[in-house]
Amino acid sequence: MSRADERPQDCANGCDVGEQVRSLASEVEQAVSEAMAAALPTELADQDPLVRRSGHADFQSNIALSIARKAGQKPHDLAGQLRSRLAEVPWMKSVELSGPGFLNITLADTAIVNQLVQRSEQAKLGVQEGQRDQVVTVDYSAPNIAKEMHVGHLRSTLIGDALVRVLGFLGAEVIRQNHVGDWGTQFGMLIQYIFEHPEEGWRNTEVDQDGHEDATSAPDALYRAARAEFDADEAFKERAQRRVVALQSGDEETVTAWHDIVEESAAAFQKIYDRLGVLLDENDLAGESRYNPLLDDVVEELQRKGIVEESDGALVVFFDDILGPSGDRVPLLVRKRDGGYGYGATDLATIRYRLQDLKATRALYVVDARQAQHFDMIFRVARRAGWLTGQDVEHVQFGTVLGSDGKPFKTRSGGTVKLADLLDDALRRAREIVTEKEPDISAADLEDIAETASVGAVKYAELSTVRTKDYAFDVDRMVSFNGATGVYLQYMHTRIKSIQRKAVETGVGEARFDAGLALEPQERALSLLIDEFADTLEVVAKTLEPHRLAGYLYGLARAFSEFYEACPVLKADSDEVRASRLALCELTARTLAQGLDLLGTTAPERM
Ligand code: ARG
């Protein structure tokens, strides 16, 4: 376990986060609410003022249309009343009534520029650390020891890491928990097999054609060999079962072998994490075996509280409304007939530990949607046991990764697709694309860029997808320079950086906002979007949906490209306009880089 006090986004020099800068959108909301309070009875005035960005003005409010009938007024009349109040707000340039009762609100240019000045002066771009009172455990990645990490674990790893970063940036104390599958009867089989086949190497030694050491393959091969013998040979099966008992009772040579297997596998996972640039490391390992010493006590507590019951010699928990296909109640299995504990008991001990010992105010489980029923049961038991009182526990579910055939992603022979192979695929494709765009690039630069671009591409493809949906893994689309891709966002960042470099080289590098200048429509659009950064992060923290940040960043990159097409920066008409546009470039680049960082992606200077 590690506390996220090494939050990478924290200002390195300890500089000030500064005060919260409320977004212009929320200021407008408040102004409309105040106008409502003056014009309407309290119960109506308390409603959401329905302020949205608009194509006709900066913002629009449809509130008059929505509540006129309840207020016993004509929408147009009510809108007129609100308008006359809003007309007095000094930082609004105009408030127009349109159609049957829409309010179109345009802000004063100075208000927008001043807002940008405030954001740009702060290390966190005006983002408030609103999560300071939260302790959040994030259970993510969680691959199984001696098995290949698969695309499902990739989803968990990337979504979990983005949430860790966003919540940490907003001030929460984040505790990463990598709940690896490092315990269970399969280890009897694995260890017994190793002892009986000392000549067979099972450690990772291979290096693939791209120079990456092969991850987990060797323990995975061990698993398959041991499984085959277990299924085919009754005598081996019995020896393997005795080995489980030896492991559980702490027999020294057995435990040492178990440690070796876990270490070897965990090291292979770490290579993938490092390659992906995710925050997880060995301090975050909190696998199933950690909870083993707690299981007796947890079960004893549940027995004492009358929550578990006996069924066929096993200990289970029933829920009146969790029924199987035939209408029977589906139990959560707590202890098997043979006295052994499984996944269910372990997760009960886990949740108790996180809520009571780690004092989580929010416990997140970033796990495949297919485990929804399991977590539903665990959370209910935790509530019955009195561990879960006011805290927020959530199963942060995600869908399945599909192949191009629309079926769950598998190799041609039906096996699990190795994560390392996928990343290698993306890397090769990125190399081709970068070479196409820049045929004269040096080999070293090419490698650098292709690695950054391919990892960014895979991450962005994942994180821009609605979490709960299935999605198809399509390397060609991921690594494209066009459309909503990681490569496009990284590329836009490098374009802004190159404008800034050119400005410095030609001696016109001064960047300064000027509240006295009028804004072009594209400058307004870009500015208002920059201002939405903090609100977007709040939404991600609430919904646990990183795609909202991914989508926001794509919108920001597009708004920049429209701005840059319409508004000359280096060739601006005056020094003031150039300096102000350079300031806008700088703030866009910072926002983009910060956002990409929160998605776990680097924003390169060149590409
Ligand atoms: N190891 C499990 C799997 O691969 C995921 C564990 C998720 N976390 C938990 N607390 N159950 O499916």
Coordinates of C-alpha atoms and ligand atoms in Angstrom, one line a residue:
M1 CA 0.0 0.0 0.0
S2 CA 1.3 3.4 -0.7
R3 CA -0.3 6.8 -0.1
A4 CA -0.4 9.1 -3.0
D5 CA 1.6 11.8 -1.4
E6 CA 4.0 11.3 -4.4
R7 CA 1.2 12.7 -6.5
P8 CA 3.1 13.5 -9.7
Q9 CA 0.9 16.5 -10.5
D10 CA 1.8 18.4 -7.4
C11 CA 3.7 21.5 -8.1
A12 CA 7.4 20.4 -7.8
N13 CA 8.6 23.6 -6.1
G14 CA 5.8 23.5 -3.5
C15 CA 4.2 26.4 -5.2
D16 CA 0.8 27.6 -4.3
V17 CA -2.3 25.8 -5.5
G18 CA -4.0 29.1 -4.9
E19 CA -7.7 29.8 -4.3
Q20 CA -10.4 28.1 -6.2
V21 CA -11.3 29.8 -9.4
R22 CA -15.0 29.2 -9.9
S23 CA -15.8 28.6 -13.6
L24 CA -17.6 31.2 -15.5
A25 CA -20.4 28.7 -16.1
S26 CA -21.0 28.4 -12.4
E27 CA -20.9 32.1 -12.0
V28 CA -23.5 32.4 -14.7
E29 CA -25.6 29.7 -13.0
Q30 CA -25.4 31.6 -9.8
A31 CA -26.5 34.9 -11.4
V32 CA -29.5 33.2 -13.1
S33 CA -30.4 31.6 -9.7
E34 CA -30.3 35.0 -8.1
A35 CA -32.5 36.5 -10.8
M36 CA -34.9 33.5 -10.2
A37 CA -34.9 34.1 -6.5
A38 CA -36.0 37.7 -7.1
A39 CA -38.7 36.8 -9.5
L40 CA -40.1 33.6 -8.2
P41 CA -41.4 31.8 -5.1
T42 CA -38.7 29.9 -3.2
E43 CA -39.7 26.4 -4.3
L44 CA -39.4 27.3 -8.0
A45 CA -36.3 29.5 -7.5
D46 CA -34.3 26.6 -6.1
Q47 CA -34.4 24.7 -9.3
D48 CA -31.4 24.1 -11.6
P49 CA -31.2 27.2 -13.7
L50 CA -30.5 25.1 -16.8
V51 CA -27.4 27.0 -18.0
R52 CA -25.6 25.5 -21.0
R53 CA -23.0 26.6 -23.5
S54 CA -24.7 27.9 -26.6
G55 CA -24.0 28.2 -30.3
H56 CA -25.8 31.7 -30.4
A57 CA -24.1 33.3 -27.4
D58 CA -21.7 32.2 -24.7
F59 CA -24.3 30.6 -22.5
Q60 CA -28.0 29.9 -22.7
S61 CA -30.6 29.3 -20.0
N62 CA -33.9 27.6 -20.8
I63 CA -35.3 27.9 -17.3
A64 CA -38.1 30.3 -18.2
L65 CA -39.6 27.7 -20.6
S66 CA -39.2 24.9 -18.2
I67 CA -41.0 26.5 -15.2
A68 CA -43.3 29.2 -16.6
R69 CA -46.3 27.0 -16.4
K70 CA -45.7 26.2 -12.7
A71 CA -45.1 29.9 -12.0
G72 CA -48.4 30.7 -13.8
Q73 CA -46.7 33.0 -16.3
K74 CA -46.0 33.1 -20.0
P75 CA -42.5 31.9 -20.7
H76 CA -41.7 35.0 -22.6
D77 CA -42.8 37.3 -19.8
L78 CA -40.9 35.3 -17.2
A79 CA -37.8 35.3 -19.4
G80 CA -38.2 39.1 -19.7
Q81 CA -38.2 39.5 -15.9
L82 CA -35.1 37.4 -15.5
R83 CA -33.5 39.3 -18.3
S84 CA -34.0 42.7 -16.8
R85 CA -32.4 41.5 -13.6
L86 CA -29.4 39.9 -15.4
A87 CA -29.0 43.1 -17.4
E88 CA -27.6 44.6 -14.3
V89 CA -24.8 42.1 -13.9
P90 CA -21.7 44.1 -14.8
W91 CA -19.6 41.2 -16.3
M92 CA -22.3 40.3 -18.8
K93 CA -22.1 42.1 -22.1
S94 CA -25.6 41.3 -23.2
V95 CA -28.6 39.2 -22.2
E96 CA -31.0 38.6 -25.1
L97 CA -34.4 37.1 -25.2
S98 CA -34.9 34.7 -28.1
G99 CA -37.6 32.4 -29.4
P100 CA -40.4 31.6 -26.9
G101 CA -38.3 32.4 -23.9
F102 CA -34.6 31.4 -24.2
L103 CA -32.0 33.7 -22.5
N104 CA -28.9 34.1 -24.5
I105 CA -26.0 35.4 -22.4
T106 CA -22.8 36.9 -23.7
L107 CA -20.1 37.7 -21.2
A108 CA -17.9 40.8 -21.3
D109 CA -14.5 40.1 -23.0
T110 CA -12.7 41.5 -19.9
A111 CA -14.5 39.0 -17.7
I112 CA -13.3 36.1 -19.8
V113 CA -9.7 37.3 -20.0
N114 CA -9.5 38.0 -16.3
Q115 CA -10.7 34.5 -15.7
L116 CA -7.9 33.1 -17.8
V117 CA -5.4 35.3 -16.0
Q118 CA -6.5 33.8 -12.7
R119 CA -6.3 30.3 -14.0
S120 CA -2.9 30.8 -15.5
E121 CA -1.4 32.2 -12.3
Q122 CA -2.1 29.0 -10.4
A123 CA -0.1 25.8 -10.4
K124 CA -3.3 23.7 -10.6
L125 CA -5.0 25.9 -13.2
G126 CA -7.5 27.1 -10.7
V127 CA -8.6 23.6 -9.7
Q128 CA -9.8 23.5 -6.2
E129 CA -8.7 20.6 -4.0
G130 CA -12.3 19.8 -3.1
Q131 CA -11.5 16.2 -2.2
R132 CA -9.1 16.9 0.7
D133 CA -11.3 15.2 3.3
Q134 CA -11.5 12.0 1.3
V135 CA -9.5 8.8 1.8
V136 CA -10.0 6.7 -1.3
T137 CA -8.9 3.1 -1.8
V138 CA -8.7 2.2 -5.4
D139 CA -8.6 -1.5 -6.2
Y140 CA -7.4 -1.9 -9.7
S141 CA -5.3 -4.0 -12.2
A142 CA -5.4 -7.1 -10.0
P143 CA -4.1 -9.7 -12.4
N144 CA -3.6 -13.3 -11.3
I145 CA -0.2 -14.7 -10.4
A146 CA 1.2 -17.3 -12.8
K147 CA -1.3 -16.2 -15.4
E148 CA -1.0 -13.9 -18.3
M149 CA -2.3 -10.3 -17.7
H150 CA -5.1 -9.9 -20.2
V151 CA -7.0 -7.1 -21.9
G152 CA -9.6 -7.0 -19.1
H153 CA -6.7 -6.3 -16.7
L154 CA -5.5 -3.6 -19.1
R155 CA -8.9 -1.9 -18.8
S156 CA -8.9 -2.0 -15.0
T157 CA -5.3 -0.8 -15.0
L158 CA -5.8 2.2 -17.2
I159 CA -9.2 3.3 -15.8
G160 CA -8.0 2.8 -12.2
D161 CA -4.8 4.7 -12.8
A162 CA -6.7 7.7 -14.4
L163 CA -9.1 7.8 -11.4
V164 CA -6.1 7.6 -9.0
R165 CA -4.5 10.6 -10.7
V166 CA -7.7 12.7 -10.9
L167 CA -8.8 12.1 -7.3
G168 CA -5.2 12.8 -6.1
F169 CA -5.1 16.0 -8.1
L170 CA -8.3 17.1 -6.4
G171 CA -6.7 16.6 -3.1
A172 CA -7.9 13.2 -2.0
E173 CA -5.6 10.8 -0.1
V174 CA -5.5 7.9 -2.6
I175 CA -4.5 4.4 -1.5
R176 CA -3.7 2.1 -4.4
Q177 CA -4.5 -1.5 -3.9
N178 CA -3.4 -4.1 -6.4
H179 CA -5.5 -7.1 -5.3
V180 CA -3.5 -9.7 -7.3
G181 CA -4.7 -13.3 -7.2
D182 CA -1.8 -14.8 -5.3
W183 CA -3.6 -17.4 -3.2
G184 CA -5.7 -20.5 -3.8
T185 CA -5.6 -24.2 -4.3
Q186 CA -3.9 -23.8 -7.8
F187 CA -0.7 -23.0 -6.0
G188 CA -0.5 -26.6 -4.6
M189 CA -0.5 -27.8 -8.2
L190 CA 2.1 -25.3 -9.4
I191 CA 4.5 -25.9 -6.6
Q192 CA 4.2 -29.6 -6.7
Y193 CA 4.8 -29.5 -10.4
I194 CA 8.0 -27.4 -10.0
F195 CA 9.3 -29.8 -7.3
E196 CA 8.7 -32.8 -9.6
H197 CA 10.1 -31.2 -12.7
P198 CA 13.2 -29.3 -11.5
E199 CA 14.7 -29.5 -14.9
E200 CA 11.9 -27.4 -16.5
G201 CA 12.7 -23.7 -16.4
W202 CA 9.7 -21.6 -15.5
R203 CA 11.3 -18.2 -15.0
N204 CA 11.1 -15.3 -17.5
T205 CA 14.2 -15.2 -19.6
E206 CA 13.0 -14.6 -23.1
V207 CA 13.4 -11.3 -24.8
D208 CA 11.0 -10.6 -27.7
Q209 CA 12.0 -9.1 -31.0
D210 CA 11.4 -5.5 -29.8
G211 CA 13.8 -6.0 -26.9
H212 CA 11.0 -6.2 -24.3
E213 CA 11.4 -9.0 -21.8
D214 CA 8.6 -11.3 -22.2
A215 CA 6.0 -10.8 -19.4
T216 CA 4.5 -13.6 -17.4
S217 CA 4.7 -16.1 -20.2
A218 CA 6.9 -18.5 -18.3
P219 CA 4.8 -18.8 -15.2
D220 CA 1.8 -18.9 -17.5
A221 CA 3.3 -21.9 -19.3
L222 CA 4.0 -23.5 -15.9
Y223 CA 0.4 -23.0 -15.1
R224 CA -0.8 -24.8 -18.2
A225 CA 1.6 -27.7 -17.8
A226 CA 0.7 -28.2 -14.2
R227 CA -3.0 -28.0 -15.0
A228 CA -2.6 -30.7 -17.7
E229 CA -0.9 -33.1 -15.3
F230 CA -3.4 -32.3 -12.6
D231 CA -6.3 -33.2 -14.9
A232 CA -4.7 -36.3 -16.3
D233 CA -3.0 -37.9 -13.3
E234 CA -5.0 -38.8 -10.3
A235 CA -1.9 -39.5 -8.2
F236 CA -0.4 -36.1 -9.0
K237 CA -3.7 -34.5 -8.1
E238 CA -3.5 -36.0 -4.7
R239 CA 0.1 -34.9 -4.2
A240 CA -1.0 -31.4 -5.3
Q241 CA -3.8 -31.4 -2.8
R242 CA -1.4 -32.4 0.0
R243 CA 0.8 -29.5 -1.2
V244 CA -2.0 -27.0 -0.7
V245 CA -2.2 -28.2 2.9
A246 CA 1.5 -27.8 3.3
L247 CA 1.3 -24.3 1.9
Q248 CA -1.5 -23.4 4.3
S249 CA 0.2 -24.8 7.3
G250 CA 3.4 -22.8 6.5
D251 CA 5.7 -25.6 5.4
E252 CA 9.0 -23.8 4.8
E253 CA 10.1 -25.1 1.4
T254 CA 6.5 -24.9 0.1
V255 CA 6.1 -21.3 1.2
T256 CA 9.5 -20.4 -0.3
A257 CA 8.4 -21.9 -3.7
W258 CA 5.2 -19.9 -3.5
H259 CA 7.1 -16.7 -2.8
D260 CA 9.3 -17.4 -5.9
I261 CA 6.3 -17.8 -8.1
V262 CA 4.6 -14.7 -6.8
E263 CA 7.8 -12.6 -7.2
E264 CA 8.5 -13.8 -10.7
S265 CA 5.0 -13.0 -11.8
A266 CA 4.8 -9.7 -10.0
A267 CA 8.1 -8.6 -11.6
A268 CA 6.6 -9.4 -15.0
F269 CA 3.5 -7.3 -14.2
Q270 CA 5.7 -4.5 -13.1
K271 CA 7.4 -4.4 -16.5
I272 CA 4.0 -3.9 -18.1
Y273 CA 3.2 -1.2 -15.6
D274 CA 6.5 0.6 -16.3
R275 CA 6.0 0.3 -20.0
L276 CA 2.5 1.8 -19.7
G277 CA 3.7 4.5 -17.3
V278 CA 1.1 3.6 -14.7
L279 CA 1.7 4.5 -11.0
L280 CA 1.4 1.0 -9.6
D281 CA 4.5 -0.5 -8.0
E282 CA 5.4 -3.3 -5.5
N283 CA 4.3 -1.1 -2.6
D284 CA 0.7 -1.3 -3.9
L285 CA 0.6 -5.1 -4.0
A286 CA -2.1 -6.1 -1.6
G287 CA -3.1 -9.5 -2.9
E288 CA -5.5 -12.1 -1.7
S289 CA -2.9 -13.8 0.4
R290 CA -2.6 -10.7 2.7
Y291 CA -6.1 -11.3 3.9
N292 CA -5.6 -15.0 4.7
P293 CA -4.7 -14.4 8.3
L294 CA -7.9 -12.4 8.8
L295 CA -10.4 -14.9 7.4
D296 CA -11.1 -16.9 10.5
D297 CA -11.8 -13.7 12.4
V298 CA -14.0 -12.2 9.8
V299 CA -16.1 -15.3 9.5
E300 CA -16.3 -15.6 13.3
E301 CA -17.6 -12.0 13.4
L302 CA -20.2 -12.8 10.7
Q303 CA -21.3 -15.9 12.6
R304 CA -21.6 -14.0 15.8
K305 CA -23.7 -11.4 14.1
G306 CA -26.0 -14.0 12.6
I307 CA -25.2 -13.1 9.0
V308 CA -23.8 -16.4 7.7
E309 CA -25.8 -19.6 7.7
E310 CA -25.0 -23.2 7.1
S311 CA -26.0 -24.8 3.9
D312 CA -25.0 -28.3 3.0
G313 CA -22.0 -28.1 5.3
A314 CA -20.8 -24.8 3.8
L315 CA -21.1 -21.3 5.3
V316 CA -23.1 -18.9 3.1
V317 CA -25.0 -15.7 3.0
F318 CA -28.4 -15.5 1.3
F319 CA -30.2 -12.4 -0.1
D320 CA -33.9 -12.5 -0.6
D321 CA -33.8 -10.7 -3.9
I322 CA -30.7 -12.3 -5.4
L323 CA -32.1 -15.2 -7.3
G324 CA -30.7 -17.6 -9.9
P325 CA -32.4 -18.5 -13.2
S326 CA -34.6 -21.1 -11.5
G327 CA -35.8 -18.7 -8.9
D328 CA -33.6 -20.1 -6.1
R329 CA -31.6 -17.7 -3.9
V330 CA -28.0 -17.5 -5.0
P331 CA -25.7 -17.6 -2.0
L332 CA -22.4 -15.9 -1.4
L333 CA -20.1 -18.7 -0.5
V334 CA -18.1 -17.8 2.6
R335 CA -16.6 -21.1 3.6
K336 CA -16.6 -24.3 1.6
R337 CA -17.6 -27.7 2.9
D338 CA -14.0 -28.7 3.3
G339 CA -13.3 -25.7 5.4
G340 CA -11.5 -23.8 2.7
Y341 CA -12.0 -20.1 2.0
G342 CA -12.4 -18.6 -1.4
Y343 CA -12.8 -15.3 -3.4
G344 CA -15.9 -14.3 -1.4
A345 CA -14.4 -14.6 2.1
T346 CA -11.3 -12.8 0.9
D347 CA -13.3 -9.9 -0.4
L348 CA -15.2 -9.7 2.9
A349 CA -11.9 -9.4 4.8
T350 CA -10.7 -6.9 2.2
I351 CA -13.6 -4.6 2.5
R352 CA -13.5 -4.7 6.3
Y353 CA -9.8 -3.9 6.2
R354 CA -10.3 -1.0 3.8
L355 CA -13.2 0.6 5.7
Q356 CA -12.0 -0.1 9.3
D357 CA -8.2 -0.1 9.1
L358 CA -7.5 2.1 6.1
K359 CA -10.5 4.3 7.1
A360 CA -11.6 4.7 3.5
T361 CA -14.3 7.2 3.0
R362 CA -14.7 5.9 -0.5
A363 CA -13.7 2.4 -1.6
L364 CA -13.5 1.8 -5.4
Y365 CA -13.3 -1.5 -7.1
V366 CA -12.3 -1.2 -10.8
V367 CA -13.3 -4.6 -12.0
D368 CA -15.0 -6.2 -15.0
A369 CA -18.8 -5.8 -15.1
R370 CA -19.2 -9.6 -15.0
Q371 CA -18.4 -9.4 -11.3
A372 CA -21.3 -7.1 -10.5
Q373 CA -23.2 -9.6 -8.5
H374 CA -20.2 -10.6 -6.4
F375 CA -19.6 -7.0 -5.4
D376 CA -23.3 -6.4 -4.8
M377 CA -23.2 -9.3 -2.3
I378 CA -20.0 -8.1 -0.7
F379 CA -21.3 -4.6 -0.2
R380 CA -24.5 -5.9 1.3
V381 CA -22.8 -8.1 3.8
A382 CA -20.5 -5.2 4.7
R383 CA -23.6 -3.1 5.4
R384 CA -25.3 -5.9 7.4
A385 CA -22.1 -6.4 9.4
G386 CA -22.0 -2.7 10.3
W387 CA -18.7 -2.0 8.5
L388 CA -20.3 0.0 5.8
T389 CA -22.1 2.9 7.4
G390 CA -21.9 6.2 5.5
Q391 CA -18.9 5.5 3.3
D392 CA -19.2 5.3 -0.5
V393 CA -18.3 1.9 -1.9
E394 CA -18.6 1.5 -5.7
H395 CA -18.0 -1.2 -8.2
V396 CA -16.5 0.8 -11.0
Q397 CA -17.5 -1.6 -13.7
F398 CA -16.3 -1.9 -17.3
G399 CA -17.3 -3.8 -20.3
T400 CA -15.5 -6.4 -22.4
V401 CA -12.8 -5.8 -24.9
L402 CA -13.8 -7.2 -28.3
G403 CA -11.8 -8.3 -31.3
S404 CA -12.6 -7.0 -34.8
D405 CA -15.1 -9.8 -35.1
G406 CA -17.2 -8.4 -32.3
K407 CA -16.5 -11.3 -30.1
P408 CA -14.4 -11.2 -26.9
F409 CA -10.8 -10.6 -27.8
K410 CA -8.9 -13.8 -28.3
T411 CA -5.9 -15.0 -30.3
R412 CA -6.6 -16.9 -33.5
S413 CA -6.2 -20.2 -31.5
G414 CA -8.7 -19.0 -28.9
G415 CA -6.1 -18.1 -26.2
T416 CA -5.7 -15.0 -24.2
V417 CA -4.0 -12.1 -26.1
K418 CA -0.8 -11.1 -24.4
L419 CA -0.7 -7.5 -23.3
A420 CA 2.9 -7.2 -24.3
D421 CA 2.1 -8.4 -27.8
L422 CA -0.7 -5.8 -28.1
L423 CA 1.6 -3.0 -27.1
D424 CA 4.2 -4.3 -29.6
D425 CA 1.6 -4.2 -32.3
A426 CA 0.7 -0.6 -31.5
L427 CA 4.4 0.3 -31.4
R428 CA 5.1 -1.1 -34.8
R429 CA 2.1 0.7 -36.2
A430 CA 3.2 4.0 -34.6
R431 CA 6.6 3.6 -36.1
E432 CA 5.1 3.2 -39.6
I433 CA 2.9 6.2 -39.2
V434 CA 5.6 8.5 -37.8
T435 CA 8.0 7.5 -40.6
E436 CA 5.3 8.3 -43.1
K437 CA 4.8 11.8 -41.6
E438 CA 8.5 12.4 -41.1
P439 CA 10.6 10.3 -43.4
D440 CA 13.9 11.9 -42.4
I441 CA 13.5 11.3 -38.7
S442 CA 16.6 9.9 -36.8
A443 CA 16.3 6.3 -35.5
A444 CA 16.6 7.4 -31.9
D445 CA 13.9 10.0 -32.2
L446 CA 11.7 7.6 -34.1
E447 CA 11.9 5.0 -31.2
D448 CA 11.2 7.7 -28.7
I449 CA 8.2 9.1 -30.4
A450 CA 6.8 5.7 -31.4
E451 CA 7.0 4.5 -27.9
T452 CA 5.2 7.6 -26.5
A453 CA 2.7 7.7 -29.2
S454 CA 1.8 4.0 -29.0
V455 CA 1.3 4.0 -25.3
G456 CA -0.6 7.2 -25.4
A457 CA -2.8 5.8 -28.2
V458 CA -3.7 2.6 -26.4
K459 CA -4.5 4.6 -23.2
Y460 CA -6.5 7.2 -24.9
A461 CA -8.5 4.6 -26.8
E462 CA -9.4 3.0 -23.6
L463 CA -10.1 6.1 -21.6
S464 CA -12.2 7.9 -24.3
T465 CA -14.6 4.9 -24.3
V466 CA -17.6 5.0 -22.1
R467 CA -16.5 2.8 -19.3
T468 CA -19.4 0.5 -19.1
K469 CA -19.5 -0.3 -22.8
D470 CA -17.7 -3.1 -24.6
Y471 CA -15.2 -1.8 -27.2
A472 CA -13.3 -3.3 -30.1
F473 CA -9.5 -3.2 -29.9
D474 CA -8.4 -1.7 -33.2
V475 CA -4.7 -0.8 -33.3
D476 CA -5.0 1.1 -36.6
R477 CA -7.7 3.4 -35.4
M478 CA -5.9 3.9 -32.1
V479 CA -2.6 5.0 -33.6
S480 CA -4.1 7.4 -36.2
F481 CA -3.2 11.1 -36.3
N482 CA -6.8 11.9 -37.2
G483 CA -10.0 11.8 -35.0
A484 CA -10.2 11.5 -31.3
T485 CA -7.0 9.7 -30.7
G486 CA -4.1 10.1 -28.2
V487 CA -1.8 10.7 -31.1
Y488 CA -3.9 13.7 -32.3
L489 CA -3.9 15.2 -28.8
Q490 CA -0.2 14.7 -28.4
Y491 CA 0.4 16.2 -31.8
M492 CA -1.7 19.3 -31.1
H493 CA 0.4 19.8 -27.9
T494 CA 3.6 19.6 -30.0
R495 CA 2.2 22.2 -32.4
I496 CA 1.5 24.7 -29.7
K497 CA 5.0 24.1 -28.3
S498 CA 6.5 24.7 -31.7
I499 CA 4.6 28.0 -32.0
Q500 CA 6.0 29.0 -28.6
R501 CA 9.5 28.0 -29.6
K502 CA 9.3 30.0 -32.8
A503 CA 8.1 33.0 -30.9
V504 CA 11.1 32.8 -28.6
E505 CA 13.6 32.2 -31.4
T506 CA 12.3 35.3 -33.3
G507 CA 12.5 37.4 -30.2
V508 CA 8.7 37.9 -29.8
G509 CA 8.2 35.4 -27.0
E510 CA 6.4 37.6 -24.6
A511 CA 3.1 36.1 -23.5
R512 CA 0.6 38.3 -21.6
F513 CA -3.1 38.4 -21.5
D514 CA -4.6 41.8 -22.1
A515 CA -8.0 42.5 -20.7
G516 CA -8.4 45.5 -22.9
L517 CA -8.5 43.5 -26.2
A518 CA -11.7 42.4 -28.0
L519 CA -11.9 38.6 -28.5
E520 CA -12.5 36.9 -31.8
P521 CA -15.2 34.2 -31.7
Q522 CA -12.6 31.4 -31.9
E523 CA -10.6 33.0 -29.0
R524 CA -13.8 33.1 -27.0
A525 CA -14.7 29.5 -27.7
L526 CA -11.2 28.3 -26.8
S527 CA -11.1 30.5 -23.6
L528 CA -14.5 29.3 -22.4
L529 CA -13.4 25.7 -22.9
I530 CA -10.2 26.2 -21.0
D531 CA -12.3 27.5 -18.2
E532 CA -14.3 24.2 -18.1
F533 CA -11.2 22.2 -17.0
A534 CA -11.9 22.2 -13.3
D535 CA -15.6 21.5 -13.7
T536 CA -14.7 18.6 -15.9
L537 CA -12.4 17.1 -13.3
E538 CA -15.2 17.4 -10.7
V539 CA -17.5 15.5 -12.9
V540 CA -14.9 12.7 -13.4
A541 CA -14.4 12.5 -9.6
K542 CA -18.2 12.2 -9.1
T543 CA -19.1 9.8 -12.0
L544 CA -15.7 8.0 -12.1
E545 CA -15.9 8.3 -15.8
P546 CA -12.5 9.2 -17.3
H547 CA -14.0 9.5 -20.8
R548 CA -15.4 12.9 -19.8
L549 CA -11.9 14.2 -19.4
A550 CA -10.8 12.4 -22.6
G551 CA -13.7 14.0 -24.5
Y552 CA -13.0 17.4 -23.0
L553 CA -9.4 17.3 -24.1
Y554 CA -10.3 16.4 -27.6
G555 CA -12.7 19.3 -27.7
L556 CA -10.0 21.6 -26.4
A557 CA -7.5 20.4 -29.1
R558 CA -10.1 21.0 -31.8
A559 CA -11.0 24.5 -30.4
F560 CA -7.3 25.3 -30.5
S561 CA -6.9 24.2 -34.1
E562 CA -9.9 26.4 -35.0
F563 CA -8.5 29.3 -33.2
Y564 CA -5.1 28.8 -34.8
E565 CA -6.6 28.7 -38.3
A566 CA -8.6 31.9 -37.7
C567 CA -6.3 34.0 -35.5
P568 CA -2.7 34.6 -36.5
V569 CA -0.4 34.3 -33.5
L570 CA 3.1 35.2 -34.6
K571 CA 1.9 37.4 -37.4
A572 CA -0.7 39.1 -35.3
D573 CA -1.5 42.8 -36.1
S574 CA 0.0 44.2 -33.0
D575 CA 2.4 43.3 -30.2
E576 CA -0.5 43.3 -27.7
V577 CA -2.6 40.9 -29.7
R578 CA 0.4 38.6 -30.3
A579 CA 1.4 38.6 -26.6
S580 CA -2.2 37.8 -25.6
R581 CA -2.6 35.0 -28.2
L582 CA 0.7 33.5 -27.0
A583 CA -0.7 33.6 -23.5
L584 CA -3.7 31.7 -24.8
C585 CA -1.4 29.2 -26.5
E586 CA 0.5 28.7 -23.3
L587 CA -2.6 28.2 -21.2
T588 CA -4.0 25.8 -23.7
A589 CA -0.8 23.8 -23.8
R590 CA -0.7 23.7 -20.0
T591 CA -4.3 22.5 -19.7
L592 CA -3.8 19.9 -22.4
A593 CA -0.6 18.6 -20.8
Q594 CA -2.2 18.5 -17.4
G595 CA -5.2 16.7 -18.7
L596 CA -3.2 14.2 -20.6
D597 CA -1.1 13.6 -17.5
L598 CA -4.3 12.9 -15.5
L599 CA -5.1 10.3 -18.1
G600 CA -1.6 8.9 -17.5
T601 CA -0.3 10.1 -20.9
T602 CA 2.7 12.2 -21.7
A603 CA 2.5 15.4 -23.7
P604 CA 5.6 15.5 -25.8
E605 CA 7.4 18.7 -26.9
R606 CA 8.0 17.4 -30.4
M607 CA 6.8 14.6 -32.5
Ligands
ARG1 N1 -8.0 -11.1 -9.7 C1 -9.4 -10.8 -10.1 C2 -9.6 -11.2 -11.6 O1 -8.6 -11.3 -12.3 C3 -9.8 -9.4 -9.9 C4 -9.8 -8.9 -8.5 C5 -10.6 -7.7 -8.3 N2 -10.5 -7.2 -7.0 C6 -11.2 -7.7 -5.9 N3 -11.1 -7.1 -4.7 N4 -12.0 -8.8 -6.0 O2 -10.7 -11.3 -12.0

